Each structure stands twice: as structure tokens, then as C-alpha cells.
Amino acid sequence: MATHADQKREAVYPAQPFTVYAFVDLDPATTYKFKIAACSEYTKQCGNWSAEVNGTTLDGVASPPKNLTVNCRYDNISSSSFISITWEHPEKPNGIIQRYNIQLNGVARFKNDMGRVDIDSFGPPSWSVKRNSTRYNQIPPNTNYTIRVHGVTRSRTPGKDAVGNCTAPVTVPDRDSMNMRSWRKIENQGKHLFKLYLPRISERNGPICCYRIYLVKLPPQKTVSDLPPPEEINVYSYHYVHSTPAGGAYIAETFDSDQLLTEVFLGDGESSSGDAMCNKCIGLRPKPAPPLLHLVPEVQTTVASNNVTSTVTTTTSATTSTSTSSASTSSSNSTIGNTFTASTTTASTAIVDTTTAVPAVNATEKTKRQKRDNSSVQKTSVDGPGEPSLSPHDGFLDETANYTGFIEVIVFGSHKDQFLPAYSSYFHPLYGGVEPLGVTAAEASTIKEVIVQLFIALILTLMFLFLALFLVYKYTKRAQEREEVITLRNSFRHLCRSLTGRHQLVAASPPDMPPVPKGDLLQAYLERHRDSDYGFQHEFELLPDRFTDRTTRASEAQENLFKNRYPDIKCYDQTRVRLTLLDGICGSDYINANFVLGYKERKKFICAQGPMENTVCDFWRMIWEQHLELILMLTNLEEYSKTKCAKYWPDKLFGEPKNFGDITVEHVKERTYSDYVVRELRMTRLGERDARTIVQYHFLVWKDFVAPEHPHAILRFIKRVNEAYSLEKGPILVHCSAGVGRTGTLVALDSLLQQLTEEGQVSIFNTVCDLRHQRNFLVQSLKQYIFIYRALMEMAQYGDTEISAPQLKTTVAKLRQRDSGKEKCKMEEDYDKISSVLEDRKSVSVGGGEENRSKNRSESVIPYDRNRVILTPVSGREHSTYINASFIEGYDNTESFIITQDPLEATITDFWRMISEQCISTIVMLSDLNEGPRKFLRYWPDEETDYGHIRVRYIHGESCPYYTRREFCVLNTKTDESGIVKQYQYHGWPTVEGEVPEVTRGLIELVDQTLTNDVETSGSLVVHCSYGSDRSSMFVALSILVQQLRIEKRVDIFTTTKKLRSQRQGMISTFAQYEFLHRAIVNYSDLHKLADDEPVS
């Protein structure tokens, strides 16, 4: 008999040798009570029932989640779309829901940048969560999405789907696509015109209603930087702008999406005003009361009690005109803005003749500009009552003025009568006529005044300098070690630095320093490292900052100043990259980039600044004209919340080509490694048939002005680049943000590594001097200069320790061989090198303090302050933030692991606090219960226990061949946040202290299992053994090596071990552990048949 609640199932089963009976069609995940009674076939009577036995059925398939809610929204702060998804537990979970799987599909129909209707699909991305809500960020806008959600029980069988739909709101085009235009000046029948190249913008983000082209006549002595943002500039009529010296903005052309011209001529006296579609969204007006932005009036108005009278008075050099009419009080100018609403005010229309008459401006009538709200635009009538009409007027240009301009694109919003405007940045200025060659009398007078002022300032400056030099030279101290008088030049340098804290330009003839032999690099590094890097500081200050035979006129030219990211980073004229001159436009051949020669001039580099929004087109022009095939990018797009480089390649997610002027770039593929990304791009140029392939190597882990902590990453990066390089591929383009610090360091290392290989010596100081003679400030900071020494020192000491997958087995076998006459094999010698690695002293002040000493199992294994796990303080408990645990970097250089000691009785609560606060989902336990003298304690409950405010409930466990898997539910009772934690206890470790497993298979399977779980969840993976040292470090090292072998088809056991030892005490502390890593990774390669795979770049 089987019973559960009010259910009762009975069965009669004839006696057989095998007494087994199965109940079918039971409810899933339900505990039944079973009992048996024996019956006599003759008497038909049954005996007493047996004692009840409980049995629980397996989990089944969950029903669909209830009340699925899907919201597609747009975030104004991050300027991106996202989907918010919520649901409730299934009505019939049929078990314990372990997680929810979510799948997202999207489809969009739009007009692409070729004017054709295109269909784009998104997804299906899928992910899992353990809560009842989730959010997916960075989704494409203007897309219809279908979301499917189902629960997964312990049976791992997907449940039934709940399906929801939403549409991502329309938004404006990407800023990059808004700026993909160029213009130049041409001459036609004696008249000067502007020719604007206006590529069609993809309507992927939303359907475009209208394009509006604005021209801005710049006032004398004013530049683009003096203008307000395009969306805040006042707009006037063409006649007003050209009647006042103050200039201003006016509408020159309008086009709808269907009638767009790719080449527009401005200043030709002919205007296009679009058609019916464009007219729907072109009548945009500010609110009449209260106005968001009052306009500068062209018309003087006088208001009577009942009637409205408008008097227009115009004075020109030839004529005077007066007209009177009935008009509204609204201004006859307009302003571009992001928020407009329909006007409901009615008034009689004003008739103002502006053909020959230009109204005078009454300054007292101008009102203050107010800030605009960033919301949508509402449609108004094009010719509504009382609304002035700003029709486009592309009149002739003023040949004595500079012009700039911008583009407004108006997108149909998601709601009826809603429009969204977007604006390009300003065009680079062009002169309306022939470039002036002479100087006017007024300008000559101004120049004379400036010269006199400069002469007086120069005399005062010289007097101050002579006084300062005299005082500095008189009181300069002798050098501490060499007992030499510091020269006048160096004394003044130190004075300037102490006063301003900035690096001063120093022209000098640097000394010719002798090269350092390969065997002396370690000693040279140590000597310069003494006394807080005094030797490095002294040597770095001798580097020249400028040269008498180098000039920077092109960088300092007025038309090129805005093309420089940093005002002090300029191009030498003698080595700069010269672009093809565009239509004779002055400065169009300039880009902030220099040719730099490598070792023995075998390799040529182009060192450039990271492109800006206004120089991306020039950047791609340089790539095309110089026939470049390799790009090395050493910066992230943003660092320290500042933009370091504009994104000059298309997104991988959407796969749409991007236009940069007349060059189109397409994303082909990309591959991500531990510290760099390799992207393959394809570029084509308008009018050219051939397509070119560009490969970009993007190094991810190098911050500005500093140096990487470990040299092996950049050395490996240089090796990958050299494997891909050949002379046929032309120069290598290298850029960071400024194109001098990180860029110069990489070029210097590449040259010096070749010199080290060929000559057995390096001339570090002389090489950097030669590089600075080709581009200023290469190797910009002291830390970068020291890093070059350290990288070369480590290469000289350790060599290249990478092993490819096909050579792994044979190379490890050779490492085990002992050469004749030697006591140790090569593998033992490598381990000795690792043990003697020079590391800067790291502080352990928190873990080593008296108040935390009782929380450590061993005084020899204490976490470093820099990467220790810090717990949330507990009210009323002092020193409650400490636990003996360290964050450890994984393959991808993130804090993928936490290594900790086995919990003590007094630290079990802290252990579970760490699990909860760090969102841990996987624990790897490498100890056995009551193991030897270390007295390991069981830190989990049989059922449910509270550890402080952390409640831990045991769910279930299962035994596997090499380990036991347990599952817990961890609840933070303060925040009501819970999660499922899986614990893997490995049983294959020898009981003898210091021994390593003889068989590697068990640990390999455990690594595979935990890495699979880690992909599905977020947060670090916790590994613990007795002291949190030897066993834990072997597991973490093997995990990193497995990932490296999978992704790169290479391993570097030496470097992985060396880096691991720098992050926590006691890591890989014996040769037996080091040898085990070699044995395990070879077995892993054989098990997964990776030996035949070629390494990837």
C-alpha cells in the first residue's frame, strides 16, 4: 500500500522469488508511505502491516511560470535599451525548481544604409537565473522580442514555456553614424560652394522622417569651440544671418528619407524642402507659453489692448522699408531643441516681406535661454496660425566668413505624433571664399600691440629666470652617492618639477650608455631598484624630451589643433604620416601619427594617438593609404571614467558595416583570449573594387601611465603579433590613447627583444632615445621605463616557457630528462628559478595582527592585504571584516577564485558570511573529515542551521567515483537573498603529509565539472584545504591551465605557477606539486585528444 495525504494506492502482488513491485503514475517530487502485508492464498486473510517506509519520487516537469511580465524600455542615462522580465513560480512545479532558463529572440524590419528594406534577427541568447526576475541589457532598439521562460527541476528536464512579447522603443541613430559625413569647398562658375557627402543612415534604431542640414556662419575671430551644442543653438533666417556680423545658424536643405541625396551642394542658391513625409515632422516649434527657449526676435512688436500690431523696420546701406500688419506675439525665429509640443494659441497671421528687407534686432527684446528637456518631440502644423515658417533657404555664401554646420535627423517615435531629433557634431570650418593672404590695417595694429605685450612679458620672464638660476645653482646639494655637484640644467629641472609637479621639456644631448649583457640584466635591475628606484629615476631624467632638429608646425597649425587629443602630444614634421590632401583643403593631410623604425630598421611602425570622433575618418584613410594590415590597440575605450579612444570598428553583436567617410568597415569575426581580443575586419572604399582584410590585436589589461604587474602578458602579446607579421603586410599601426606611453613601451620592447636574441645584450637607454627622436615622449612614465627593464630581465632569466599542444607530451618528457653531469633535470631547474623569483614585499598587516592571529591555522599562510577577502562589518564585533581568504586571478585575469583555509570552529560563521556576500555557487573541498593532526571540522548541517544571520539548509548529496557532491540552500536573513551552493569534496588525496595524488584523472574530472558550473553561474569559485595553500593552489593552477589549453591550444605551466605564487603564501610550495601539474595537463590533453590541435593566434 502507498499513501500520501488523502491518496491511497493498493496492489495485490503474487508471491515470487524476486519480491519487487513498482507503483506507476505517482505524483512527482512527492513523499509516499509504503507498507506491506503478507496474505494467505488458502484463508484469504492477511497478516499485520509492516512498519511504514518513506519513499520520495523524482522531480518531474514543471508547468509554465505564472504571470510572466515583459517590459522593453529605454534608459536615458546609459542611452541603451533593456528588457525587464518578471514571473511567479509555476502552479505545479512538480519538484524543487533549481533555476529558470530564459531565451530571447528578436526580429526587426527596417531600411538599411543602402535604402533597401532589411530584416535583422537578434539571438537567441539564453541564460539561467535562480530568482523570479531578470534583466537583459544592451538590446537593439526598434525590435520585436519574444521571451520564453521555463523552470528546471532537479531532474534537469526543462519545464513548459511561458511566452511573452514586447517591442523595444525607437531611439535616435548611433552617434557614430551621425558623424559619418565630410564636406569640402569647390568652385563652380566663379562661385564658391560647399560639397557635403551625406551617406544614408541606417534606420535600424527607428524610421527616419526627415534630414535637415544647417549652416552656421561663424562670427569673426570665433571658432567651433565657441558655439553651444547643436541642439541648443538659435536658428534664424538666411537673410538675418547674412545681415549681421554676429552670424548665426540657418536651415539650408531638408530631405525626407526616400529623397535623400548623398552629395549635397550648399551655397548654390537652390533649396530642397522635402515632400509630404518630411513636412509631417518639420514643423517643430517651442512652447509659446511658458517657452522652453525664448528666441532672439527679428521683429519689434507693439501690443495694443485688442489688436496686435507688428512693425518691421529695416535699414540697409541702400534702402529703407517699413511694413505693418496684424501678427501674433510669437517670435519669428526658431530654436532647435529636444522637446517641442503642439501650440494651441490662435492669432492672425503676420505677413513680413523678407525678400529685400532685413529686420533690425532690438537687443532689449531678447530673453534668456533656458535649458531643454531631453524628451520626445510633438508634431505641430507646418503652417499653423501664429507660427513663423522657417523654410530652408540655401543662399549664396559670404566669401569673407567661415562656415560650419551640422545635421539634424528626426525619427518617428514609438507613439503617434511623437518625434525624436538627433544631431551630428559640427563640421570642421571652411572659408566661404578664397583664403585671405594679406593682413588688414586693424589686424596689423592688433599684432603690433600683441608684440609689445609679449616683449614686456619676455623681459620680466628673463629677469625671473636669471634670479631663479642663480639661487638654484648656489644652493644645489651634492649628489648623495657620487658626491658630484648637480648641473645647472638638472637643478633647474628639479626646481620646475617641484614647483609645478609636471614633466618639463628638456632639450639635451643624452649620454651614450653602454649596452647591458644578457647575463648582467638581473644585477643591472637590482642596482637601479635600490633606494626607491633612484637609479631608474636618474636614468629616466636623462632621456631627452625634445630635439633641435625636430619641429611640430603641422600639429600647432590652427586648423589642426582640434585633431590632437592632448595639446602637449604633437607630431614631428620630419616623421609624421602625411595623408592625401583633400581638394586642396589646408590641414586635410594631417593626422597625429609618426613613422617609427624598429630594430635595425627591419620593421616599421606607425605610432598614433587613439582616434577621436572627429578623426576616425582620417584614421581609416591612413590605414587605406598606407596599406596597413595589422593594428595593435593598447587602450580600452574608457578608463577611469574618461574616454581614451573612439570606437572605430563595427559591433560584433549587430554585424552591420559602418561607414567612415568613403570607407566602409565590416566586422568579420573575433576571438577572445585571457588578456587580448583578435578582431578581423574588412574594409572597402567608394570607387575601389578590392576589399582589404585588417586584423586588430586589442590588449585589454594595461591602464594609462602605469605598467602591467606581470611582464609575461605583454611578452606573449608581442610574440603573437610577430607570429602574424610579415614584411608584405606593411607597417604595424600601434596606438593607445595619446600614442606615446604604452605605444612607446611596446615598440621599445619589440626592438630590444630582437636585440637580446641576436646580440645577447640590450641598449635600453639608447633605444628609447632613438624612439623619442622619431615621436615625442615615447615611453612616457618612469613606471613604463622600469617595466622595460623588468620584462627584459625576466626574458633573459626564464626565456620563452610556452608549450604548444602538439609538442606538450614531448616537451614535458624532455624537461624530465637529466643532462649528463647535472644533478637536476630541466624541470627541477625551472622550479628553482620560480622559487628564487624577485618579488616586491607585500603587506600582511591585517591578517598578521594580534587581533586576527587566532583566526589563522598557520602563521606562514596569511593573505596579502592587497587581495584579501573583506567581509561586511558586523555591528558590535571588532575586526569582523577579516577571514583568511584571498582572491586569485583566473585565466581571464578576473577574480575567478577564492582560496581559503579550512574553517575553524570560531570562523565557520565567517566562512558562510563570505559564501553569501560573494554570491558563491561552487565550493571545492580538498580535505577529508578529521584528517590527521589538522583536525578538519564539518562546517555544514545535517538539516538546517543558522550561522549568525546566514541560514544554511542541506538539500541532498550524491557520491561520484572521485568526489562527493552536496547541495545547500544559503539564505541571508537580513536581506532575504538566497542561493543554491554546490560543494564538491575530493577524496583522492593521499593521507601522507606533502604527498600528491598518483592518479590525475580524479582531479581532472573535478576541474571539468567545476568549470562547467562556473560558466553557468556568476561569482568566484571557493577552494579550500587545510591551510589554503598547497592542495588549493594545485587545483586552481590546473583549472587555469585547462582553460588555456582549451582556448589557445598552448600552456605555460612555468608562468602560471609564478603568477599564482605572487598572490598568496604557500602556493605550489614543492617540486612534487609542480611536477604533478605537468603530468596532469599532459593526461588531460591525451584524454581530450588535443595534441593534434594547432595553436591559435
Coordinates of C-alpha atoms in Angstrom, one line a residue, residues 516-926:
V516 CA 73.9 45.6 -20.8
P517 CA 74.9 42.0 -21.4
K518 CA 72.2 39.3 -21.1
G519 CA 73.8 37.8 -18.0
D520 CA 74.1 41.1 -16.3
L521 CA 70.4 42.2 -16.7
L522 CA 69.4 40.9 -13.2
Q523 CA 72.2 42.7 -11.5
A524 CA 71.5 45.9 -13.5
Y525 CA 67.9 45.8 -12.5
L526 CA 68.7 45.3 -8.8
E527 CA 71.3 48.1 -8.7
R528 CA 68.8 50.6 -10.2
H529 CA 66.0 49.3 -8.0
R530 CA 67.8 50.3 -4.8
D531 CA 66.8 53.3 -2.7
S532 CA 63.2 53.6 -4.1
D533 CA 64.3 53.2 -7.7
Y534 CA 66.9 56.0 -7.5
G535 CA 68.9 54.6 -10.4
F536 CA 65.9 54.3 -12.6
Q537 CA 64.8 57.8 -11.7
H538 CA 68.3 59.3 -12.5
E539 CA 68.5 57.4 -15.9
F540 CA 64.9 58.3 -16.9
E541 CA 65.6 62.0 -16.3
L542 CA 68.5 61.9 -18.7
L543 CA 66.1 61.0 -21.6
P544 CA 65.7 63.9 -24.0
D545 CA 62.2 65.4 -24.3
R546 CA 62.9 67.5 -27.5
F547 CA 65.4 67.8 -30.2
T548 CA 66.8 70.9 -32.0
D549 CA 66.3 69.2 -35.4
R550 CA 62.7 68.4 -34.9
T551 CA 59.7 70.8 -35.4
T552 CA 55.9 70.4 -34.8
R553 CA 54.4 73.1 -37.1
A554 CA 51.7 70.9 -38.5
S555 CA 50.4 69.9 -35.0
E556 CA 50.4 73.5 -34.0
A557 CA 48.6 74.9 -37.0
Q558 CA 45.2 76.4 -36.2
E559 CA 43.3 74.1 -38.5
N560 CA 44.8 71.0 -36.8
L561 CA 44.6 71.8 -33.1
F562 CA 41.2 70.1 -32.7
K563 CA 42.7 66.9 -34.2
N564 CA 45.1 66.5 -31.2
R565 CA 43.7 64.5 -28.3
Y566 CA 46.2 66.1 -25.9
P567 CA 47.7 69.6 -26.5
D568 CA 51.3 68.5 -25.5
I569 CA 51.5 65.4 -27.6
K570 CA 52.5 66.6 -31.1
C571 CA 53.9 65.1 -34.2
Y572 CA 57.3 65.8 -35.5
D573 CA 57.0 67.3 -39.0
Q574 CA 60.0 65.2 -40.2
T575 CA 58.5 61.8 -39.4
R576 CA 54.7 62.4 -39.5
V577 CA 52.3 60.4 -41.6
R578 CA 51.0 62.6 -44.4
L579 CA 47.6 61.9 -45.8
T580 CA 46.4 62.7 -49.3
L581 CA 45.3 66.3 -49.5
L582 CA 41.5 66.6 -50.0
D583 CA 40.6 69.1 -52.6
G584 CA 43.4 71.4 -51.6
I585 CA 41.9 71.9 -48.1
C586 CA 44.6 73.2 -45.8
G587 CA 45.3 70.7 -43.0
S588 CA 43.4 67.7 -44.5
D589 CA 46.7 65.8 -44.8
Y590 CA 47.3 65.9 -41.0
I591 CA 46.8 63.1 -38.5
N592 CA 48.6 62.7 -35.2
A593 CA 50.8 59.8 -36.1
N594 CA 54.5 59.2 -36.8
F595 CA 56.6 56.6 -38.6
V596 CA 58.9 54.8 -36.1
L597 CA 61.6 52.3 -37.1
G598 CA 62.3 49.1 -35.2
Y599 CA 65.4 47.1 -34.6
K600 CA 67.9 47.6 -37.5
E601 CA 65.1 49.2 -39.5
R602 CA 63.7 45.7 -40.3
K603 CA 60.2 46.6 -39.1
K604 CA 58.4 49.9 -39.5
F605 CA 55.7 51.0 -37.0
I606 CA 53.2 53.8 -37.2
C607 CA 52.7 55.2 -33.7
A608 CA 49.4 57.1 -33.5
Q609 CA 47.1 58.6 -30.9
G610 CA 43.7 56.8 -30.4
P611 CA 41.2 58.2 -32.9
M612 CA 38.7 60.8 -31.7
E613 CA 35.1 61.2 -33.0
N614 CA 36.3 63.8 -35.5
T615 CA 39.4 62.0 -36.7
V616 CA 38.0 58.4 -37.2
C617 CA 37.6 59.0 -40.9
D618 CA 41.2 60.2 -41.1
F619 CA 42.3 57.2 -39.1
W620 CA 40.8 54.8 -41.7
R621 CA 42.1 56.9 -44.6
M622 CA 45.6 56.4 -43.2
I623 CA 45.1 52.6 -42.9
W624 CA 43.9 52.5 -46.6
E625 CA 46.6 54.8 -48.0
Q626 CA 49.5 53.2 -46.1
H627 CA 48.2 49.6 -46.9
L628 CA 48.2 48.6 -43.3
E629 CA 47.0 45.1 -42.3
L630 CA 47.9 44.9 -38.6
I631 CA 46.6 47.2 -35.8
L632 CA 47.7 47.0 -32.2
M633 CA 45.4 48.7 -29.8
L634 CA 46.7 49.1 -26.2
T635 CA 43.9 51.0 -24.5
N636 CA 40.3 50.4 -23.6
L637 CA 37.7 52.8 -24.9
E638 CA 37.1 54.1 -21.4
E639 CA 39.5 54.2 -18.4
Y640 CA 39.0 55.9 -15.1
S641 CA 35.5 57.1 -16.4
K642 CA 37.2 59.0 -19.2
T643 CA 37.1 58.4 -22.9
K644 CA 40.5 57.2 -24.1
C645 CA 39.7 56.2 -27.7
A646 CA 36.7 56.4 -30.0
K647 CA 35.3 53.1 -31.2
Y648 CA 36.4 52.8 -34.8
W649 CA 35.1 49.4 -35.7
P650 CA 31.5 48.0 -36.0
D651 CA 29.8 46.0 -33.3
K652 CA 30.1 42.2 -33.3
L653 CA 26.6 42.0 -32.0
F654 CA 24.7 43.5 -34.9
G655 CA 27.2 42.7 -37.6
E656 CA 26.3 45.8 -39.7
P657 CA 29.0 47.6 -41.7
K658 CA 29.9 51.1 -40.7
N659 CA 30.8 54.0 -43.0
F660 CA 33.7 56.2 -42.2
G661 CA 33.6 58.9 -44.9
D662 CA 34.0 57.0 -48.2
I663 CA 35.4 53.9 -46.4
T664 CA 33.1 51.0 -45.2
V665 CA 34.3 48.7 -42.4
E666 CA 32.7 45.3 -41.7
H667 CA 33.2 43.1 -38.7
V668 CA 34.1 39.6 -39.9
K669 CA 34.9 37.7 -36.7
E670 CA 36.7 38.0 -33.3
R671 CA 38.2 35.7 -30.7
T672 CA 38.8 36.5 -27.0
Y673 CA 41.8 35.3 -25.1
S674 CA 42.9 35.8 -21.5
D675 CA 44.2 39.4 -21.9
Y676 CA 43.6 40.4 -25.5
V677 CA 41.0 40.2 -28.3
V678 CA 41.7 39.5 -32.0
R679 CA 39.3 41.0 -34.5
E680 CA 39.2 40.5 -38.2
L681 CA 37.8 43.5 -40.1
R682 CA 37.1 44.0 -43.8
M683 CA 37.4 47.4 -45.4
T684 CA 36.3 48.8 -48.8
R685 CA 36.5 52.2 -50.3
L686 CA 34.0 54.0 -52.5
G687 CA 35.1 53.7 -56.1
E688 CA 37.6 50.9 -55.4
R689 CA 36.9 47.3 -56.3
D690 CA 39.2 45.4 -53.9
A691 CA 38.4 44.7 -50.3
R692 CA 41.2 44.5 -47.7
T693 CA 41.4 42.5 -44.5
I694 CA 42.6 44.2 -41.3
V695 CA 43.5 42.3 -38.2
Q696 CA 43.3 44.2 -34.9
Y697 CA 45.0 42.9 -31.7
H698 CA 43.4 44.6 -28.8
F699 CA 45.3 44.3 -25.5
L700 CA 42.9 44.7 -22.6
V701 CA 44.8 44.9 -19.3
W702 CA 47.1 47.9 -19.5
K703 CA 46.0 51.1 -17.8
D704 CA 47.2 54.5 -18.8
F705 CA 50.5 55.9 -17.3
V706 CA 51.3 52.6 -15.5
A707 CA 52.8 49.3 -16.4
P708 CA 51.3 45.7 -16.1
E709 CA 52.1 44.0 -12.9
H710 CA 53.5 40.9 -14.6
P711 CA 55.5 41.2 -17.9
H712 CA 54.5 37.8 -19.3
A713 CA 51.2 39.0 -20.7
I714 CA 52.7 41.7 -22.9
L715 CA 55.6 39.5 -23.9
R716 CA 53.2 36.8 -25.0
F717 CA 51.2 39.5 -26.9
I718 CA 54.3 40.7 -28.8
K719 CA 55.0 37.0 -29.6
R720 CA 51.5 36.6 -31.1
V721 CA 51.9 39.7 -33.2
N722 CA 55.3 38.7 -34.5
E723 CA 53.9 35.3 -35.5
A724 CA 51.3 37.1 -37.6
Y725 CA 53.6 39.8 -39.1
S726 CA 55.5 39.6 -42.4
L727 CA 57.2 42.3 -44.4
E728 CA 54.4 42.1 -47.0
K729 CA 51.9 43.4 -44.5
G730 CA 53.4 46.8 -44.4
P731 CA 53.9 48.9 -41.3
I732 CA 52.3 47.9 -38.0
L733 CA 49.9 50.5 -36.6
V734 CA 50.2 50.9 -32.9
H735 CA 48.1 53.2 -30.8
C736 CA 46.9 53.7 -27.2
S737 CA 45.3 56.9 -26.1
A738 CA 48.0 59.5 -26.6
G739 CA 50.2 57.2 -28.7
V740 CA 53.3 57.7 -26.7
G741 CA 53.3 55.9 -23.3
R742 CA 52.0 52.3 -23.8
T743 CA 52.7 52.6 -27.5
G744 CA 56.4 53.5 -27.0
T745 CA 56.8 50.8 -24.4
L746 CA 55.6 48.1 -26.7
V747 CA 57.7 49.3 -29.7
A748 CA 60.8 49.6 -27.4
L749 CA 60.2 46.0 -26.1
D750 CA 59.8 44.6 -29.6
S751 CA 63.1 46.1 -30.7
L752 CA 65.0 45.2 -27.5
L753 CA 63.8 41.6 -27.6
Q754 CA 65.2 41.2 -31.1
Q755 CA 68.5 42.8 -29.9
L756 CA 68.6 40.4 -26.9
T757 CA 68.1 37.4 -29.2
E758 CA 70.6 38.4 -31.8
E759 CA 73.3 40.2 -29.8
G760 CA 73.0 38.8 -26.3
Q761 CA 72.8 42.4 -25.0
V762 CA 70.4 45.3 -24.9
S763 CA 70.8 49.1 -25.1
I764 CA 67.7 50.2 -23.3
F765 CA 68.6 53.9 -22.8
N766 CA 69.9 54.4 -26.3
T767 CA 66.9 52.6 -27.9
V768 CA 64.4 54.8 -26.0
C769 CA 66.4 57.9 -27.1
D770 CA 66.2 56.8 -30.7
L771 CA 62.5 56.2 -30.5
R772 CA 61.9 59.7 -28.9
H773 CA 63.8 61.2 -31.8
Q774 CA 61.0 59.8 -34.1
R775 CA 58.0 60.6 -31.9
N776 CA 58.0 62.8 -28.8
F777 CA 57.6 61.3 -25.3
L778 CA 57.7 57.6 -26.4
V779 CA 57.9 55.7 -23.1
Q780 CA 56.2 58.4 -21.2
S781 CA 56.4 57.5 -17.5
L782 CA 59.1 56.2 -15.1
K783 CA 57.0 53.1 -14.4
Q784 CA 56.9 52.2 -18.0
Y785 CA 60.7 52.6 -18.3
I786 CA 61.2 50.3 -15.3
F787 CA 58.8 47.8 -16.8
I788 CA 61.0 47.5 -19.9
Y789 CA 64.0 46.6 -17.7
R790 CA 61.9 44.0 -15.8
A791 CA 60.4 42.4 -18.9
L792 CA 63.9 42.0 -20.5
M793 CA 65.3 40.8 -17.2
E794 CA 62.7 38.1 -16.9
M795 CA 63.1 37.1 -20.6
A796 CA 66.8 36.8 -20.0
Q797 CA 66.3 34.7 -16.9
Y798 CA 63.4 32.4 -17.8
G799 CA 63.2 32.5 -21.6
D800 CA 60.0 31.5 -23.5
T801 CA 58.2 28.9 -21.4
E802 CA 55.1 28.4 -23.6
I803 CA 54.4 24.9 -24.9
S804 CA 52.1 24.2 -27.8
A805 CA 49.5 21.4 -27.6
P806 CA 51.2 19.2 -30.3
Q807 CA 54.6 19.5 -28.5
L808 CA 53.2 19.2 -25.0
K809 CA 54.0 15.5 -24.4
T810 CA 57.5 15.5 -25.9
T811 CA 58.5 18.8 -24.3
V812 CA 57.4 17.6 -20.8
A813 CA 59.4 14.4 -21.4
K814 CA 62.5 16.4 -22.2
L815 CA 62.0 18.5 -19.1
R816 CA 62.2 15.4 -17.0
Q817 CA 65.5 14.3 -18.6
R818 CA 68.7 15.0 -16.8
D819 CA 71.7 16.0 -18.9
S820 CA 75.0 14.3 -18.2
G821 CA 76.9 15.9 -15.4
K822 CA 73.9 17.6 -13.9
E823 CA 72.3 16.7 -10.6
K824 CA 68.9 18.1 -11.6
C825 CA 66.6 17.8 -14.7
K826 CA 65.4 20.9 -16.5
M827 CA 62.0 20.8 -14.8
E828 CA 63.7 20.9 -11.3
E829 CA 65.9 23.8 -12.5
D830 CA 62.8 25.7 -13.7
Y831 CA 61.2 25.2 -10.3
D832 CA 64.3 26.5 -8.6
K833 CA 64.1 29.6 -10.7
I834 CA 60.4 30.1 -9.7
S835 CA 61.4 29.7 -6.0
S836 CA 64.1 32.5 -6.4
V837 CA 61.8 34.9 -8.2
L838 CA 62.3 38.5 -7.1
E839 CA 59.0 39.9 -5.7
D840 CA 58.3 43.2 -4.0
R841 CA 57.4 42.8 -0.4
K842 CA 53.7 42.6 0.2
S843 CA 52.0 43.7 3.4
V844 CA 50.0 41.2 5.6
S845 CA 49.3 43.7 8.4
V846 CA 45.6 42.8 8.8
G847 CA 45.9 39.0 8.9
G848 CA 49.1 39.2 10.9
G849 CA 47.7 41.5 13.6
E850 CA 47.3 40.2 17.1
E851 CA 43.5 40.6 17.0
N852 CA 43.3 38.2 14.0
R853 CA 46.0 35.7 14.8
S854 CA 43.6 33.2 16.3
K855 CA 41.7 33.1 13.0
N856 CA 44.7 31.6 11.1
R857 CA 45.5 27.9 11.1
S858 CA 49.2 28.7 10.2
E859 CA 51.3 31.8 10.7
S860 CA 53.1 31.0 7.4
V861 CA 50.0 31.3 5.2
I862 CA 48.3 34.7 5.7
P863 CA 46.5 36.6 3.0
Y864 CA 48.1 39.7 1.5
D865 CA 46.3 43.0 2.3
R866 CA 46.0 43.9 -1.4
N867 CA 43.8 40.9 -2.4
R868 CA 42.3 39.6 0.8
V869 CA 38.6 39.0 1.0
I870 CA 37.0 41.7 3.1
L871 CA 33.7 40.8 4.9
T872 CA 31.0 43.3 5.7
P873 CA 31.5 44.7 9.2
V874 CA 29.1 43.3 11.9
S875 CA 27.7 45.7 14.4
G876 CA 29.2 45.2 17.9
R877 CA 32.0 42.9 16.7
E878 CA 35.5 44.4 16.3
H879 CA 37.8 43.1 13.5
S880 CA 34.8 41.3 11.9
T881 CA 35.9 42.0 8.3
Y882 CA 38.8 39.5 8.4
I883 CA 38.9 36.0 7.1
N884 CA 41.9 34.0 6.0
A885 CA 41.0 34.0 2.3
S886 CA 42.5 35.6 -0.9
F887 CA 41.1 36.5 -4.3
I888 CA 43.0 34.7 -7.0
E889 CA 43.1 35.7 -10.7
G890 CA 41.9 33.1 -13.1
Y891 CA 42.6 32.6 -16.8
D892 CA 40.8 35.8 -17.8
N893 CA 42.5 37.9 -15.2
T894 CA 39.3 38.4 -13.2
E895 CA 39.0 37.3 -9.5
S896 CA 37.7 33.9 -10.6
F897 CA 38.8 32.0 -7.4
I898 CA 38.9 32.5 -3.7
I899 CA 41.4 30.3 -1.9
T900 CA 40.8 29.9 1.9
Q901 CA 41.8 27.7 4.8
D902 CA 39.5 25.0 6.2
P903 CA 37.1 26.8 8.6
L904 CA 38.0 26.7 12.3
E905 CA 35.3 26.3 14.9
A906 CA 35.4 30.1 15.6
T907 CA 35.4 31.0 11.8
I908 CA 32.6 28.8 10.4
T909 CA 30.1 31.7 10.7
D910 CA 32.6 34.0 8.8
F911 CA 33.0 31.3 6.2
W912 CA 29.3 31.2 5.4
R913 CA 29.1 35.0 5.5
M914 CA 31.8 35.0 2.8
I915 CA 29.8 32.5 0.7
S916 CA 26.7 34.7 0.9
E917 CA 28.3 38.1 0.4
Q918 CA 30.4 37.0 -2.5
C919 CA 27.5 35.2 -4.2
I920 CA 29.4 31.9 -4.3
S921 CA 27.7 29.0 -6.1
T922 CA 30.5 26.4 -6.0
I923 CA 32.8 25.2 -3.2
V924 CA 35.7 22.8 -3.8
M925 CA 36.8 21.0 -0.6
L926 CA 40.2 19.2 -0.8

